PDB file of C-alpha atoms in Angstrom:
ATOM      1  CA  LEU A   1      16.001  -8.405  -0.564  1.00  0.00           C
ATOM      2  CA  GLU A   2      14.352  -9.729  -3.861  1.00  0.00           C
ATOM      3  CA  PRO A   3      14.672  -7.800  -6.676  1.00  0.00           C
ATOM      4  CA  ALA A   4      10.678  -6.766  -6.835  1.00  0.00           C
ATOM      5  CA  GLU A   5      10.592  -5.886  -2.837  1.00  0.00           C
ATOM      6  CA  THR A   6      13.876  -3.569  -3.453  1.00  0.00           C
ATOM      7  CA  ALA A   7      12.623  -1.687  -6.581  1.00  0.00           C
ATOM      8  CA  ILE A   8       9.555  -0.747  -4.726  1.00  0.00           C
ATOM      9  CA  ARG A   9      11.080   0.675  -1.203  1.00  0.00           C
ATOM     10  CA  GLU A  10      13.307   2.549  -4.222  1.00  0.00           C
ATOM     11  CA  ALA A  11       9.909   3.988  -5.601  1.00  0.00           C
ATOM     12  CA  MET A  12       8.740   4.796  -2.802  1.00  0.00           C
ATOM     13  CA  ALA A  13      11.275   6.422  -1.164  1.00  0.00           C
ATOM     14  CA  ILE A  14      11.558   8.610  -4.323  1.00  0.00           C
ATOM     15  CA  PHE A  15       7.736   9.373  -4.028  1.00  0.00           C
ATOM     16  CA  ARG A  16       8.175  10.131  -0.607  1.00  0.00           C
ATOM     17  CA  LYS A  17      10.843  12.991  -1.532  1.00  0.00           C
ATOM     18  CA  ARG A  18       8.820  14.272  -4.188  1.00  0.00           C
ATOM     19  CA  LEU A  19       5.109  13.645  -3.432  1.00  0.00           C
ATOM     20  CA  PRO A  20       2.654  14.921  -1.312  1.00  0.00           C
ATOM     21  CA  GLU A  21       1.841  11.866   1.328  1.00  0.00           C
ATOM     22  CA  ASP A  22      -1.724  11.450   0.253  1.00  0.00           C
ATOM     23  CA  HIS A  23      -0.579  11.654  -3.366  1.00  0.00           C
ATOM     24  CA  PRO A  24      -2.125   8.050  -5.558  1.00  0.00           C
ATOM     25  CA  ARG A  25       1.128   7.178  -6.346  1.00  0.00           C
ATOM     26  CA  GLN A  26       2.262   7.041  -2.345  1.00  0.00           C
ATOM     27  CA  ALA A  27      -1.130   4.915  -2.282  1.00  0.00           C
ATOM     28  CA  SER A  28      -0.294   2.557  -5.273  1.00  0.00           C
ATOM     29  CA  ALA A  29       3.331   1.734  -4.792  1.00  0.00           C
ATOM     30  CA  ALA A  30       2.421   1.352  -0.274  1.00  0.00           C
ATOM     31  CA  LEU A  31      -0.533  -1.281  -1.833  1.00  0.00           C
ATOM     32  CA  ALA A  32       2.112  -2.845  -4.266  1.00  0.00           C
ATOM     33  CA  LEU A  33       4.776  -3.598  -1.694  1.00  0.00           C
ATOM     34  CA  GLY A  34       1.558  -4.309   0.932  1.00  0.00           C
ATOM     35  CA  LEU A  35       0.703  -7.146  -1.111  1.00  0.00           C
ATOM     36  CA  LEU A  36       4.006  -8.544  -1.558  1.00  0.00           C
ATOM     37  CA  LEU A  37       5.151  -8.428   1.851  1.00  0.00           C
ATOM     38  CA  LEU A  38       1.021 -10.104   2.586  1.00  0.00           C
ATOM     39  CA  ASP A  39       2.155 -12.865  -0.169  1.00  0.00           C
ATOM     40  CA  ARG A  40       5.497 -13.667   1.802  1.00  0.00           C
ATOM     41  CA  LYS A  41       3.901 -14.097   5.540  1.00  0.00           C
ATOM     42  CA  ARG A  42       5.574 -10.706   6.365  1.00  0.00           C
ATOM     43  CA  THR A  43       2.084  -9.546   7.547  1.00  0.00           C
ATOM     44  CA  GLN A  44       2.972  -7.144  10.257  1.00  0.00           C
ATOM     45  CA  GLU A  45       5.240  -4.985   7.650  1.00  0.00           C
ATOM     46  CA  ALA A  46       2.588  -5.423   5.460  1.00  0.00           C
ATOM     47  CA  ALA A  47      -0.271  -4.316   7.663  1.00  0.00           C
ATOM     48  CA  PRO A  48       0.662  -0.275   7.896  1.00  0.00           C
ATOM     49  CA  LEU A  49       1.590  -0.439   4.469  1.00  0.00           C
ATOM     50  CA  LEU A  50      -1.917  -1.473   3.195  1.00  0.00           C
ATOM     51  CA  ARG A  51      -4.087   0.411   5.446  1.00  0.00           C
ATOM     52  CA  ASP A  52      -1.808   3.678   4.590  1.00  0.00           C
ATOM     53  CA  ALA A  53      -2.667   2.756   0.793  1.00  0.00           C
ATOM     54  CA  LEU A  54      -6.663   2.527   1.923  1.00  0.00           C
ATOM     55  CA  ARG A  55      -6.980   5.271   3.589  1.00  0.00           C
ATOM     56  CA  ILE A  56      -5.109   7.642   0.796  1.00  0.00           C
ATOM     57  CA  ARG A  57      -7.282   5.911  -1.463  1.00  0.00           C
ATOM     58  CA  ARG A  58     -10.553   6.944   0.618  1.00  0.00           C
ATOM     59  CA  ALA A  59      -9.712  10.018   0.586  1.00  0.00           C
ATOM     60  CA  LYS A  60      -8.897  10.826  -3.133  1.00  0.00           C
ATOM     61  CA  TRP A  61     -11.935   8.302  -4.545  1.00  0.00           C
ATOM     62  CA  GLY A  62     -14.393   7.697  -2.134  1.00  0.00           C
ATOM     63  CA  GLU A  63     -15.260   4.287  -0.994  1.00  0.00           C
ATOM     64  CA  ASP A  64     -17.124   3.159  -3.999  1.00  0.00           C
ATOM     65  CA  ASP A  65     -14.233   3.607  -6.546  1.00  0.00           C
ATOM     66  CA  PRO A  66     -12.504   0.214  -7.543  1.00  0.00           C
ATOM     67  CA  ARG A  67      -9.049   1.100  -6.281  1.00  0.00           C
ATOM     68  CA  THR A  68     -10.660   1.989  -3.452  1.00  0.00           C
ATOM     69  CA  ARG A  69     -11.713  -1.664  -2.984  1.00  0.00           C
ATOM     70  CA  ASP A  70      -8.769  -2.853  -4.398  1.00  0.00           C
ATOM     71  CA  ALA A  71      -7.186  -1.695  -1.084  1.00  0.00           C
ATOM     72  CA  LEU A  72      -9.685  -2.513   1.141  1.00  0.00           C
ATOM     73  CA  THR A  73      -9.933  -6.475  -0.214  1.00  0.00           C
ATOM     74  CA  ALA A  74      -6.018  -6.593   0.269  1.00  0.00           C
ATOM     75  CA  VAL A  75      -6.466  -4.938   4.049  1.00  0.00           C
ATOM     76  CA  GLY A  76      -8.922  -8.024   4.361  1.00  0.00           C
ATOM     77  CA  ARG A  77      -6.312 -10.553   3.982  1.00  0.00           C
ATOM     78  CA  LEU A  78      -4.334  -9.351   6.840  1.00  0.00           C
ATOM     79  CA  PRO A  79      -5.195 -10.779   9.914  1.00  0.00           C
ATOM     80  CA  ALA A  80      -7.936  -9.314  12.105  1.00  0.00           C
ATOM     81  CA  ASP A  81      -5.856  -8.254  14.836  1.00  0.00           C
ATOM     82  CA  LEU A  82      -3.769  -5.968  11.839  1.00  0.00           C
ATOM     83  CA  ARG A  83      -6.520  -4.593  10.034  1.00  0.00           C
TER      84      ARG A  83
END
């Protein structure tokens, strides 16, 4: 794994242990890793992370928040069958 991916995965492991599943930091980490994987053409791995980030952000901030729209844009980059 490259250093960025390793760092994000380590942060996600810490967040899973210490934060509620729907915490915004969980969404931010999932979005960051999902985008990294998407850029590396690893769409199958990216898809669930990006969908989770969107789900958390929608629940936390609603549809019109820029953070939610960022996650929605990322999900929109996925192939249609993975959205």
